[in-house]
Amino acid sequence: MSLIKIENCRIENSRSILIQNMSWEMNAGEVWLVTGPNGSGKADFLNALSGNTGIKITPNADGLFSDIFYDSTETVSLERAARLIQEERENDESDYLEGGVDHGRTGRVFIAQALYPELKKGMPMPDSINLIENEPAIKLCGIEKILDRGLKYMSTGEIRRTLLARALVSGKQLLLLSDPFAGLDVQSRTILLEFFDSIAKRQLNKAASSDSNNFPHIILGMERWHEIPDAITHVLEFREKEVSYCGERAGFEALLKKREAEAAAGEEEKRQSFKDGFEELTDVSAGDGSFDMLNHREVGDVRDALVEMNDVNVGWDDHQVLRHLTWKLVRGEHWLVRGPNGSGKTTFLELITGDNMQVFSNDIKIFGNRRGSGETIWDIKKRLGIVSYRMHVEYRMLGGTSLLAVIISGFRDSIGLYGDSPSDLEIVTAKKWLALGGFEGRESESFGSLSYGEQRAILILRSAVKTPEILILDEPCHGLDEQYRAKILHLMELIGNGGTTTMLHVTHDPSEVLPCEKHILELHPDEDPMYQIIEL
């Protein structure tokens, strides 16, 4: 039985045709993976299937499009999570409230809106929502303890799990899971994988299962093949805005092996070329290593303590995030920060970047000065490079900014470009960074037109352009395909070995840990003490 049929159709938005011509069919009993590198068309296709992103599937003259899920589809993705936080930011009414804090929607309210679509802001919640903890989907996703926390206060992984729980309780019959494992800790990955396999088995045995209609169908969107669940039966791949493979899993696996053999031949040459390009750029940006030409800044002594935290405590309401944390960052010591979702990793980094106001109620020194002693946030940020979820959301709200402007803003520590026009040196250097990252000739494209993964890659380049004293990387490889991921990890490795920048790196993926990261801060929220320092 055909569930979705696309025959000779185009995928388009209000401005342009994104994919000129494609055909594809999903039948009962099939479990599909949609894959492809960043910007290939994969995200366009999944967004079109979701039916609520402004991207649609339109039959050509002799085309056909049918979808039994057309009004019963829910999406869980990095893109959806970013839009959710963007909505919370746009609807923040703190400026109009006594006390100045708008906590926004809680996880409970957000899920209630899926159960009761007629509910509007300010309307009372039905009593039944107070018992939502008992829902199997809530327990499966492990969000019982965070239901009454504001979405804007959740970690990336917690938001993803909340989105999944909402999708499951909504009763929608098709779930689009795009890069579902990105940013999840080991326990959350295991839970999600077991869930996927369980639902997939029901799809495969639909004819024999009398209650199969009570469970949704799933289309999985991923690029990293080694994470693909065993239950996948068919693969739809996009490359350069066209379908490059459509068929059974075994055929795609054979194609991958052939590609890997071909790619291995020139890999070392590509790495050397990338290294040469990076070294040329850092020579331009940092001169002889003692003075930063573009930022007019003396480079400090290698023995400097860049950050010091003494008995730091952070929390809100009855939720304690960090307890009695004492820690020091010395110039040249690269740190890996790890811990389960919600353990306080992002909060820890935001105490350094200045995005958490509780920094002023704690004993925290940054570049030798205690926060609150007179320095401005700009005095600090001009010495930092930052890649974070918050930064990504900020730039999504300025989606029309050109890629060139995004890179140049890294020299100026601004979100977008304001004030003086870019200098010739800034323009030339920014174009070289774009070329290094694989964006040569695309400097006029808008940030908002890129896929989520391409946006992430641009923000990583932006963070590196000024050879900052501290480079803060909060899950930098979120949404990156294998090619971009390898390139970014190589870039981080070169930065770490360069001697100018000290890195703080958050990741859940052991394959993303760099050899230069010899110091580990491990957070354990439910233990006392809640952190452990490990020296390798």
mmCIF file with all atom_site columns, N, CA, C and O in Angstrom, residues 171-218:
data_model
loop_
_atom_site.group_PDB
_atom_site.id
_atom_site.type_symbol
_atom_site.label_atom_id
_atom_site.label_alt_id
_atom_site.label_comp_id
_atom_site.label_asym_id
_atom_site.label_entity_id
_atom_site.label_seq_id
_atom_site.pdbx_PDB_ins_code
_atom_site.Cartn_x
_atom_site.Cartn_y
_atom_site.Cartn_z
_atom_site.occupancy
_atom_site.B_iso_or_equiv
_atom_site.pdbx_formal_charge
_atom_site.auth_seq_id
_atom_site.auth_comp_id
_atom_site.auth_asym_id
_atom_site.auth_atom_id
_atom_site.pdbx_PDB_model_num
ATOM 1   N N  . GLY A 1 171 ? -0.375 12.268 18.801 1.00 0.00 ? 171 GLY A N  1
ATOM 2   C CA . GLY A 1 171 ? -1.212 11.360 18.018 1.00 0.00 ? 171 GLY A CA 1
ATOM 3   C C  . GLY A 1 171 ? -0.973 11.450 16.525 1.00 0.00 ? 171 GLY A C  1
ATOM 4   O O  . GLY A 1 171 ? -1.670 10.800 15.734 1.00 0.00 ? 171 GLY A O  1
ATOM 5   N N  . LYS A 1 172 ? 0.029  12.250 16.096 1.00 0.00 ? 172 LYS A N  1
ATOM 6   C CA . LYS A 1 172 ? 0.327  12.364 14.672 1.00 0.00 ? 172 LYS A CA 1
ATOM 7   C C  . LYS A 1 172 ? 0.820  11.008 14.145 1.00 0.00 ? 172 LYS A C  1
ATOM 8   O O  . LYS A 1 172 ? 1.501  10.262 14.838 1.00 0.00 ? 172 LYS A O  1
ATOM 9   N N  . GLN A 1 173 ? 0.502  10.729 12.893 1.00 0.00 ? 173 GLN A N  1
ATOM 10  C CA . GLN A 1 173 ? 0.776  9.407  12.336 1.00 0.00 ? 173 GLN A CA 1
ATOM 11  C C  . GLN A 1 173 ? 2.103  9.307  11.593 1.00 0.00 ? 173 GLN A C  1
ATOM 12  O O  . GLN A 1 173 ? 2.535  8.207  11.246 1.00 0.00 ? 173 GLN A O  1
ATOM 13  N N  . LEU A 1 174 ? 2.775  10.438 11.355 1.00 0.00 ? 174 LEU A N  1
ATOM 14  C CA . LEU A 1 174 ? 4.089  10.415 10.731 1.00 0.00 ? 174 LEU A CA 1
ATOM 15  C C  . LEU A 1 174 ? 5.029  11.312 11.515 1.00 0.00 ? 174 LEU A C  1
ATOM 16  O O  . LEU A 1 174 ? 4.761  12.501 11.692 1.00 0.00 ? 174 LEU A O  1
ATOM 17  N N  . LEU A 1 175 ? 6.138  10.744 11.979 1.00 0.00 ? 175 LEU A N  1
ATOM 18  C CA . LEU A 1 175 ? 7.167  11.511 12.667 1.00 0.00 ? 175 LEU A CA 1
ATOM 19  C C  . LEU A 1 175 ? 8.392  11.635 11.768 1.00 0.00 ? 175 LEU A C  1
ATOM 20  O O  . LEU A 1 175 ? 8.895  10.632 11.258 1.00 0.00 ? 175 LEU A O  1
ATOM 21  N N  . LEU A 1 176 ? 8.840  12.863 11.574 1.00 0.00 ? 176 LEU A N  1
ATOM 22  C CA . LEU A 1 176 ? 10.060 13.130 10.820 1.00 0.00 ? 176 LEU A CA 1
ATOM 23  C C  . LEU A 1 176 ? 11.157 13.424 11.831 1.00 0.00 ? 176 LEU A C  1
ATOM 24  O O  . LEU A 1 176 ? 11.145 14.472 12.485 1.00 0.00 ? 176 LEU A O  1
ATOM 25  N N  . LEU A 1 177 ? 12.092 12.488 11.996 1.00 0.00 ? 177 LEU A N  1
ATOM 26  C CA . LEU A 1 177 ? 13.182 12.645 12.954 1.00 0.00 ? 177 LEU A CA 1
ATOM 27  C C  . LEU A 1 177 ? 14.448 12.997 12.193 1.00 0.00 ? 177 LEU A C  1
ATOM 28  O O  . LEU A 1 177 ? 15.028 12.152 11.519 1.00 0.00 ? 177 LEU A O  1
ATOM 29  N N  . SER A 1 178 ? 14.864 14.251 12.300 1.00 0.00 ? 178 SER A N  1
ATOM 30  C CA . SER A 1 178 ? 16.033 14.720 11.561 1.00 0.00 ? 178 SER A CA 1
ATOM 31  C C  . SER A 1 178 ? 17.214 14.875 12.506 1.00 0.00 ? 178 SER A C  1
ATOM 32  O O  . SER A 1 178 ? 17.143 15.633 13.480 1.00 0.00 ? 178 SER A O  1
ATOM 33  N N  . ASP A 1 179 ? 18.319 14.162 12.235 1.00 0.00 ? 179 ASP A N  1
ATOM 34  C CA . ASP A 1 179 ? 19.496 14.153 13.104 1.00 0.00 ? 179 ASP A CA 1
ATOM 35  C C  . ASP A 1 179 ? 19.108 13.999 14.574 1.00 0.00 ? 179 ASP A C  1
ATOM 36  O O  . ASP A 1 179 ? 19.473 14.818 15.421 1.00 0.00 ? 179 ASP A O  1
ATOM 37  N N  . PRO A 1 180 ? 18.346 12.962 14.913 1.00 0.00 ? 180 PRO A N  1
ATOM 38  C CA . PRO A 1 180 ? 17.783 12.861 16.264 1.00 0.00 ? 180 PRO A CA 1
ATOM 39  C C  . PRO A 1 180 ? 18.812 12.615 17.353 1.00 0.00 ? 180 PRO A C  1
ATOM 40  O O  . PRO A 1 180 ? 18.540 12.884 18.520 1.00 0.00 ? 180 PRO A O  1
ATOM 41  N N  . PHE A 1 181 ? 20.009 12.104 17.012 1.00 0.00 ? 181 PHE A N  1
ATOM 42  C CA . PHE A 1 181 ? 20.987 11.770 18.037 1.00 0.00 ? 181 PHE A CA 1
ATOM 43  C C  . PHE A 1 181 ? 21.943 12.914 18.352 1.00 0.00 ? 181 PHE A C  1
ATOM 44  O O  . PHE A 1 181 ? 22.706 12.831 19.320 1.00 0.00 ? 181 PHE A O  1
ATOM 45  N N  . ALA A 1 182 ? 21.931 13.977 17.539 1.00 0.00 ? 182 ALA A N  1
ATOM 46  C CA . ALA A 1 182 ? 22.872 15.088 17.740 1.00 0.00 ? 182 ALA A CA 1
ATOM 47  C C  . ALA A 1 182 ? 22.633 15.757 19.087 1.00 0.00 ? 182 ALA A C  1
ATOM 48  O O  . ALA A 1 182 ? 21.516 16.159 19.405 1.00 0.00 ? 182 ALA A O  1
ATOM 49  N N  . GLY A 1 183 ? 23.685 15.875 19.890 1.00 0.00 ? 183 GLY A N  1
ATOM 50  C CA . GLY A 1 183 ? 23.589 16.583 21.159 1.00 0.00 ? 183 GLY A CA 1
ATOM 51  C C  . GLY A 1 183 ? 22.996 15.797 22.294 1.00 0.00 ? 183 GLY A C  1
ATOM 52  O O  . GLY A 1 183 ? 22.847 16.328 23.399 1.00 0.00 ? 183 GLY A O  1
ATOM 53  N N  . LEU A 1 184 ? 22.651 14.524 22.064 1.00 0.00 ? 184 LEU A N  1
ATOM 54  C CA . LEU A 1 184 ? 22.082 13.722 23.139 1.00 0.00 ? 184 LEU A CA 1
ATOM 55  C C  . LEU A 1 184 ? 23.178 12.952 23.865 1.00 0.00 ? 184 LEU A C  1
ATOM 56  O O  . LEU A 1 184 ? 24.129 12.474 23.250 1.00 0.00 ? 184 LEU A O  1
ATOM 57  N N  . ASP A 1 185 ? 23.015 12.811 25.189 1.00 0.00 ? 185 ASP A N  1
ATOM 58  C CA . ASP A 1 185 ? 23.967 12.016 25.945 1.00 0.00 ? 185 ASP A CA 1
ATOM 59  C C  . ASP A 1 185 ? 23.741 10.534 25.669 1.00 0.00 ? 185 ASP A C  1
ATOM 60  O O  . ASP A 1 185 ? 22.810 10.142 24.963 1.00 0.00 ? 185 ASP A O  1
ATOM 61  N N  . VAL A 1 186 ? 24.620 9.699  26.220 1.00 0.00 ? 186 VAL A N  1
ATOM 62  C CA . VAL A 1 186 ? 24.590 8.266  25.919 1.00 0.00 ? 186 VAL A CA 1
ATOM 63  C C  . VAL A 1 186 ? 23.256 7.642  26.294 1.00 0.00 ? 186 VAL A C  1
ATOM 64  O O  . VAL A 1 186 ? 22.673 6.863  25.522 1.00 0.00 ? 186 VAL A O  1
ATOM 65  N N  . GLN A 1 187 ? 22.734 7.986  27.474 1.00 0.00 ? 187 GLN A N  1
ATOM 66  C CA . GLN A 1 187 ? 21.467 7.404  27.913 1.00 0.00 ? 187 GLN A CA 1
ATOM 67  C C  . GLN A 1 187 ? 20.325 7.807  26.986 1.00 0.00 ? 187 GLN A C  1
ATOM 68  O O  . GLN A 1 187 ? 19.497 6.975  26.595 1.00 0.00 ? 187 GLN A O  1
ATOM 69  N N  . SER A 1 188 ? 20.281 9.082  26.604 1.00 0.00 ? 188 SER A N  1
ATOM 70  C CA . SER A 1 188 ? 19.217 9.563  25.723 1.00 0.00 ? 188 SER A CA 1
ATOM 71  C C  . SER A 1 188 ? 19.312 8.928  24.341 1.00 0.00 ? 188 SER A C  1
ATOM 72  O O  . SER A 1 188 ? 18.293 8.592  23.730 1.00 0.00 ? 188 SER A O  1
ATOM 73  N N  . ARG A 1 189 ? 20.534 8.744  23.843 1.00 0.00 ? 189 ARG A N  1
ATOM 74  C CA . ARG A 1 189 ? 20.721 8.089  22.546 1.00 0.00 ? 189 ARG A CA 1
ATOM 75  C C  . ARG A 1 189 ? 20.194 6.654  22.592 1.00 0.00 ? 189 ARG A C  1
ATOM 76  O O  . ARG A 1 189 ? 19.540 6.195  21.657 1.00 0.00 ? 189 ARG A O  1
ATOM 77  N N  . THR A 1 190 ? 20.510 5.969  23.673 1.00 0.00 ? 190 THR A N  1
ATOM 78  C CA . THR A 1 190 ? 20.068 4.581  23.818 1.00 0.00 ? 190 THR A CA 1
ATOM 79  C C  . THR A 1 190 ? 18.554 4.494  23.853 1.00 0.00 ? 190 THR A C  1
ATOM 80  O O  . THR A 1 190 ? 17.935 3.649  23.189 1.00 0.00 ? 190 THR A O  1
ATOM 81  N N  . ILE A 1 191 ? 17.919 5.398  24.617 1.00 0.00 ? 191 ILE A N  1
ATOM 82  C CA . ILE A 1 191 ? 16.459 5.419  24.714 1.00 0.00 ? 191 ILE A CA 1
ATOM 83  C C  . ILE A 1 191 ? 15.839 5.667  23.336 1.00 0.00 ? 191 ILE A C  1
ATOM 84  O O  . ILE A 1 191 ? 14.896 4.992  22.928 1.00 0.00 ? 191 ILE A O  1
ATOM 85  N N  . LEU A 1 192 ? 16.393 6.637  22.613 1.00 0.00 ? 192 LEU A N  1
ATOM 86  C CA . LEU A 1 192 ? 15.835 6.992  21.311 1.00 0.00 ? 192 LEU A CA 1
ATOM 87  C C  . LEU A 1 192 ? 16.030 5.866  20.300 1.00 0.00 ? 192 LEU A C  1
ATOM 88  O O  . LEU A 1 192 ? 15.140 5.571  19.501 1.00 0.00 ? 192 LEU A O  1
ATOM 89  N N  . LEU A 1 193 ? 17.186 5.226  20.343 1.00 0.00 ? 193 LEU A N  1
ATOM 90  C CA . LEU A 1 193 ? 17.449 4.125  19.418 1.00 0.00 ? 193 LEU A CA 1
ATOM 91  C C  . LEU A 1 193 ? 16.493 2.959  19.683 1.00 0.00 ? 193 LEU A C  1
ATOM 92  O O  . LEU A 1 193 ? 15.951 2.355  18.751 1.00 0.00 ? 193 LEU A O  1
ATOM 93  N N  . GLU A 1 194 ? 16.271 2.648  20.953 1.00 0.00 ? 194 GLU A N  1
ATOM 94  C CA . GLU A 1 194 ? 15.335 1.574  21.299 1.00 0.00 ? 194 GLU A CA 1
ATOM 95  C C  . GLU A 1 194 ? 13.921 1.930  20.852 1.00 0.00 ? 194 GLU A C  1
ATOM 96  O O  . GLU A 1 194 ? 13.176 1.078  20.354 1.00 0.00 ? 194 GLU A O  1
ATOM 97  N N  . PHE A 1 195 ? 13.559 3.199  21.033 1.00 0.00 ? 195 PHE A N  1
ATOM 98  C CA . PHE A 1 195 ? 12.233 3.647  20.589 1.00 0.00 ? 195 PHE A CA 1
ATOM 99  C C  . PHE A 1 195 ? 12.093 3.502  19.082 1.00 0.00 ? 195 PHE A C  1
ATOM 100 O O  . PHE A 1 195 ? 11.092 2.974  18.591 1.00 0.00 ? 195 PHE A O  1
ATOM 101 N N  . PHE A 1 196 ? 13.115 3.945  18.358 1.00 0.00 ? 196 PHE A N  1
ATOM 102 C CA . PHE A 1 196 ? 13.049 3.876  16.903 1.00 0.00 ? 196 PHE A CA 1
ATOM 103 C C  . PHE A 1 196 ? 12.926 2.429  16.434 1.00 0.00 ? 196 PHE A C  1
ATOM 104 O O  . PHE A 1 196 ? 12.104 2.102  15.580 1.00 0.00 ? 196 PHE A O  1
ATOM 105 N N  . ASP A 1 197 ? 13.751 1.565  16.993 1.00 0.00 ? 197 ASP A N  1
ATOM 106 C CA . ASP A 1 197 ? 13.705 0.153  16.586 1.00 0.00 ? 197 ASP A CA 1
ATOM 107 C C  . ASP A 1 197 ? 12.353 -0.470 16.899 1.00 0.00 ? 197 ASP A C  1
ATOM 108 O O  . ASP A 1 197 ? 11.829 -1.273 16.124 1.00 0.00 ? 197 ASP A O  1
ATOM 109 N N  . SER A 1 198 ? 11.777 -0.092 18.047 1.00 0.00 ? 198 SER A N  1
ATOM 110 C CA . SER A 1 198 ? 10.471 -0.639 18.426 1.00 0.00 ? 198 SER A CA 1
ATOM 111 C C  . SER A 1 198 ? 9.390  -0.218 17.439 1.00 0.00 ? 198 SER A C  1
ATOM 112 O O  . SER A 1 198 ? 8.587  -1.044 16.972 1.00 0.00 ? 198 SER A O  1
ATOM 113 N N  . ILE A 1 199 ? 9.367  1.086  17.101 1.00 0.00 ? 199 ILE A N  1
ATOM 114 C CA . ILE A 1 199 ? 8.355  1.580  16.160 1.00 0.00 ? 199 ILE A CA 1
ATOM 115 C C  . ILE A 1 199 ? 8.602  1.012  14.761 1.00 0.00 ? 199 ILE A C  1
ATOM 116 O O  . ILE A 1 199 ? 7.665  0.635  14.046 1.00 0.00 ? 199 ILE A O  1
ATOM 117 N N  . ALA A 1 200 ? 9.874  0.931  14.373 1.00 0.00 ? 200 ALA A N  1
ATOM 118 C CA . ALA A 1 200 ? 10.214 0.426  13.044 1.00 0.00 ? 200 ALA A CA 1
ATOM 119 C C  . ALA A 1 200 ? 9.757  -1.023 12.880 1.00 0.00 ? 200 ALA A C  1
ATOM 120 O O  . ALA A 1 200 ? 9.247  -1.416 11.816 1.00 0.00 ? 200 ALA A O  1
ATOM 121 N N  . LYS A 1 201 ? 9.918  -1.820 13.919 1.00 0.00 ? 201 LYS A N  1
ATOM 122 C CA . LYS A 1 201 ? 9.482  -3.217 13.844 1.00 0.00 ? 201 LYS A CA 1
ATOM 123 C C  . LYS A 1 201 ? 7.979  -3.302 13.638 1.00 0.00 ? 201 LYS A C  1
ATOM 124 O O  . LYS A 1 201 ? 7.475  -4.180 12.925 1.00 0.00 ? 201 LYS A O  1
ATOM 125 N N  . ARG A 1 202 ? 7.244  -2.382 14.257 1.00 0.00 ? 202 ARG A N  1
ATOM 126 C CA . ARG A 1 202 ? 5.790  -2.367 14.068 1.00 0.00 ? 202 ARG A CA 1
ATOM 127 C C  . ARG A 1 202 ? 5.439  -1.987 12.628 1.00 0.00 ? 202 ARG A C  1
ATOM 128 O O  . ARG A 1 202 ? 4.472  -2.483 12.069 1.00 0.00 ? 202 ARG A O  1
ATOM 129 N N  . GLN A 1 203 ? 6.243  -1.081 12.041 1.00 0.00 ? 203 GLN A N  1
ATOM 130 C CA . GLN A 1 203 ? 6.012  -0.743 10.639 1.00 0.00 ? 203 GLN A CA 1
ATOM 131 C C  . GLN A 1 203 ? 6.263  -1.961 9.743  1.00 0.00 ? 203 GLN A C  1
ATOM 132 O O  . GLN A 1 203 ? 5.495  -2.246 8.826  1.00 0.00 ? 203 GLN A O  1
ATOM 133 N N  . LEU A 1 204 ? 7.344  -2.682 10.040 1.00 0.00 ? 204 LEU A N  1
ATOM 134 C CA . LEU A 1 204 ? 7.690  -3.832 9.213  1.00 0.00 ? 204 LEU A CA 1
ATOM 135 C C  . LEU A 1 204 ? 6.673  -4.955 9.340  1.00 0.00 ? 204 LEU A C  1
ATOM 136 O O  . LEU A 1 204 ? 6.453  -5.728 8.407  1.00 0.00 ? 204 LEU A O  1
ATOM 137 N N  . ASN A 1 205 ? 6.027  -5.049 10.507 1.00 0.00 ? 205 ASN A N  1
ATOM 138 C CA . ASN A 1 205 ? 5.062  -6.120 10.758 1.00 0.00 ? 205 ASN A CA 1
ATOM 139 C C  . ASN A 1 205 ? 3.634  -5.597 10.792 1.00 0.00 ? 205 ASN A C  1
ATOM 140 O O  . ASN A 1 205 ? 2.769  -6.163 11.446 1.00 0.00 ? 205 ASN A O  1
ATOM 141 N N  . LYS A 1 206 ? 3.402  -4.525 10.071 1.00 0.00 ? 206 LYS A N  1
ATOM 142 C CA . LYS A 1 206 ? 2.105  -3.834 10.123 1.00 0.00 ? 206 LYS A CA 1
ATOM 143 C C  . LYS A 1 206 ? 0.942  -4.781 9.822  1.00 0.00 ? 206 LYS A C  1
ATOM 144 O O  . LYS A 1 206 ? -0.084 -4.747 10.495 1.00 0.00 ? 206 LYS A O  1
ATOM 145 N N  . ALA A 1 207 ? 1.096  -5.606 8.831  1.00 0.00 ? 207 ALA A N  1
ATOM 146 C CA . ALA A 1 207 ? -0.003 -6.482 8.438  1.00 0.00 ? 207 ALA A CA 1
ATOM 147 C C  . ALA A 1 207 ? -0.378 -7.455 9.544  1.00 0.00 ? 207 ALA A C  1
ATOM 148 O O  . ALA A 1 207 ? -1.540 -7.852 9.677  1.00 0.00 ? 207 ALA A O  1
ATOM 149 N N  . ALA A 1 208 ? 0.624  -7.832 10.362 1.00 0.00 ? 208 ALA A N  1
ATOM 150 C CA . ALA A 1 208 ? 0.361  -8.817 11.405 1.00 0.00 ? 208 ALA A CA 1
ATOM 151 C C  . ALA A 1 208 ? -0.006 -8.197 12.734 1.00 0.00 ? 208 ALA A C  1
ATOM 152 O O  . ALA A 1 208 ? -0.365 -8.908 13.674 1.00 0.00 ? 208 ALA A O  1
ATOM 153 N N  . SER A 1 209 ? 0.097  -6.875 12.836 1.00 0.00 ? 209 SER A N  1
ATOM 154 C CA . SER A 1 209 ? -0.133 -6.210 14.112 1.00 0.00 ? 209 SER A CA 1
ATOM 155 C C  . SER A 1 209 ? -1.504 -5.560 14.141 1.00 0.00 ? 209 SER A C  1
ATOM 156 O O  . SER A 1 209 ? -1.773 -4.619 13.401 1.00 0.00 ? 209 SER A O  1
ATOM 157 N N  . SER A 1 210 ? -2.348 -6.029 15.018 1.00 0.00 ? 210 SER A N  1
ATOM 158 C CA . SER A 1 210 ? -3.716 -5.502 15.076 1.00 0.00 ? 210 SER A CA 1
ATOM 159 C C  . SER A 1 210 ? -3.773 -4.097 15.637 1.00 0.00 ? 210 SER A C  1
ATOM 160 O O  . SER A 1 210 ? -4.718 -3.358 15.372 1.00 0.00 ? 210 SER A O  1
ATOM 161 N N  . ASP A 1 211 ? -2.751 -3.694 16.456 1.00 0.00 ? 211 ASP A N  1
ATOM 162 C CA . ASP A 1 211 ? -2.779 -2.347 17.046 1.00 0.00 ? 211 ASP A CA 1
ATOM 163 C C  . ASP A 1 211 ? -1.784 -1.417 16.375 1.00 0.00 ? 211 ASP A C  1
ATOM 164 O O  . ASP A 1 211 ? -1.437 -0.380 16.913 1.00 0.00 ? 211 ASP A O  1
ATOM 165 N N  . SER A 1 212 ? -1.319 -1.761 15.173 1.00 0.00 ? 212 SER A N  1
ATOM 166 C CA . SER A 1 212 ? -0.261 -0.975 14.525 1.00 0.00 ? 212 SER A CA 1
ATOM 167 C C  . SER A 1 212 ? -0.679 0.456  14.238 1.00 0.00 ? 212 SER A C  1
ATOM 168 O O  . SER A 1 212 ? 0.147  1.347  14.192 1.00 0.00 ? 212 SER A O  1
ATOM 169 N N  . ASN A 1 213 ? -1.956 0.693  14.039 1.00 0.00 ? 213 ASN A N  1
ATOM 170 C CA . ASN A 1 213 ? -2.398 2.053  13.731 1.00 0.00 ? 213 ASN A CA 1
ATOM 171 C C  . ASN A 1 213 ? -2.258 2.993  14.914 1.00 0.00 ? 213 ASN A C  1
ATOM 172 O O  . ASN A 1 213 ? -2.412 4.203  14.775 1.00 0.00 ? 213 ASN A O  1
ATOM 173 N N  . ASN A 1 214 ? -2.004 2.440  16.116 1.00 0.00 ? 214 ASN A N  1
ATOM 174 C CA . ASN A 1 214 ? -1.822 3.293  17.284 1.00 0.00 ? 214 ASN A CA 1
ATOM 175 C C  . ASN A 1 214 ? -0.398 3.824  17.380 1.00 0.00 ? 214 ASN A C  1
ATOM 176 O O  . ASN A 1 214 ? -0.091 4.585  18.289 1.00 0.00 ? 214 ASN A O  1
ATOM 177 N N  . PHE A 1 215 ? 0.455  3.402  16.484 1.00 0.00 ? 215 PHE A N  1
ATOM 178 C CA . PHE A 1 215 ? 1.848  3.816  16.527 1.00 0.00 ? 215 PHE A CA 1
ATOM 179 C C  . PHE A 1 215 ? 2.201  4.552  15.240 1.00 0.00 ? 215 PHE A C  1
ATOM 180 O O  . PHE A 1 215 ? 1.762  4.172  14.161 1.00 0.00 ? 215 PHE A O  1
ATOM 181 N N  . PRO A 1 216 ? 3.002  5.620  15.348 1.00 0.00 ? 216 PRO A N  1
ATOM 182 C CA . PRO A 1 216 ? 3.308  6.422  14.165 1.00 0.00 ? 216 PRO A CA 1
ATOM 183 C C  . PRO A 1 216 ? 4.299  5.740  13.235 1.00 0.00 ? 216 PRO A C  1
ATOM 184 O O  . PRO A 1 216 ? 5.065  4.873  13.643 1.00 0.00 ? 216 PRO A O  1
ATOM 185 N N  . HIS A 1 217 ? 4.266  6.141  11.983 1.00 0.00 ? 217 HIS A N  1
ATOM 186 C CA . HIS A 1 217 ? 5.339  5.805  11.054 1.00 0.00 ? 217 HIS A CA 1
ATOM 187 C C  . HIS A 1 217 ? 6.455  6.822  11.267 1.00 0.00 ? 217 HIS A C  1
ATOM 188 O O  . HIS A 1 217 ? 6.223  7.939  11.748 1.00 0.00 ? 217 HIS A O  1
ATOM 189 N N  . ILE A 1 218 ? 7.665  6.428  10.884 1.00 0.00 ? 218 ILE A N  1
ATOM 190 C CA . ILE A 1 218 ? 8.830  7.296  11.075 1.00 0.00 ? 218 ILE A CA 1
ATOM 191 C C  . ILE A 1 218 ? 9.638  7.364  9.793  1.00 0.00 ? 218 ILE A C  1
ATOM 192 O O  . ILE A 1 218 ? 9.859  6.353  9.130  1.00 0.00 ? 218 ILE A O  1
#
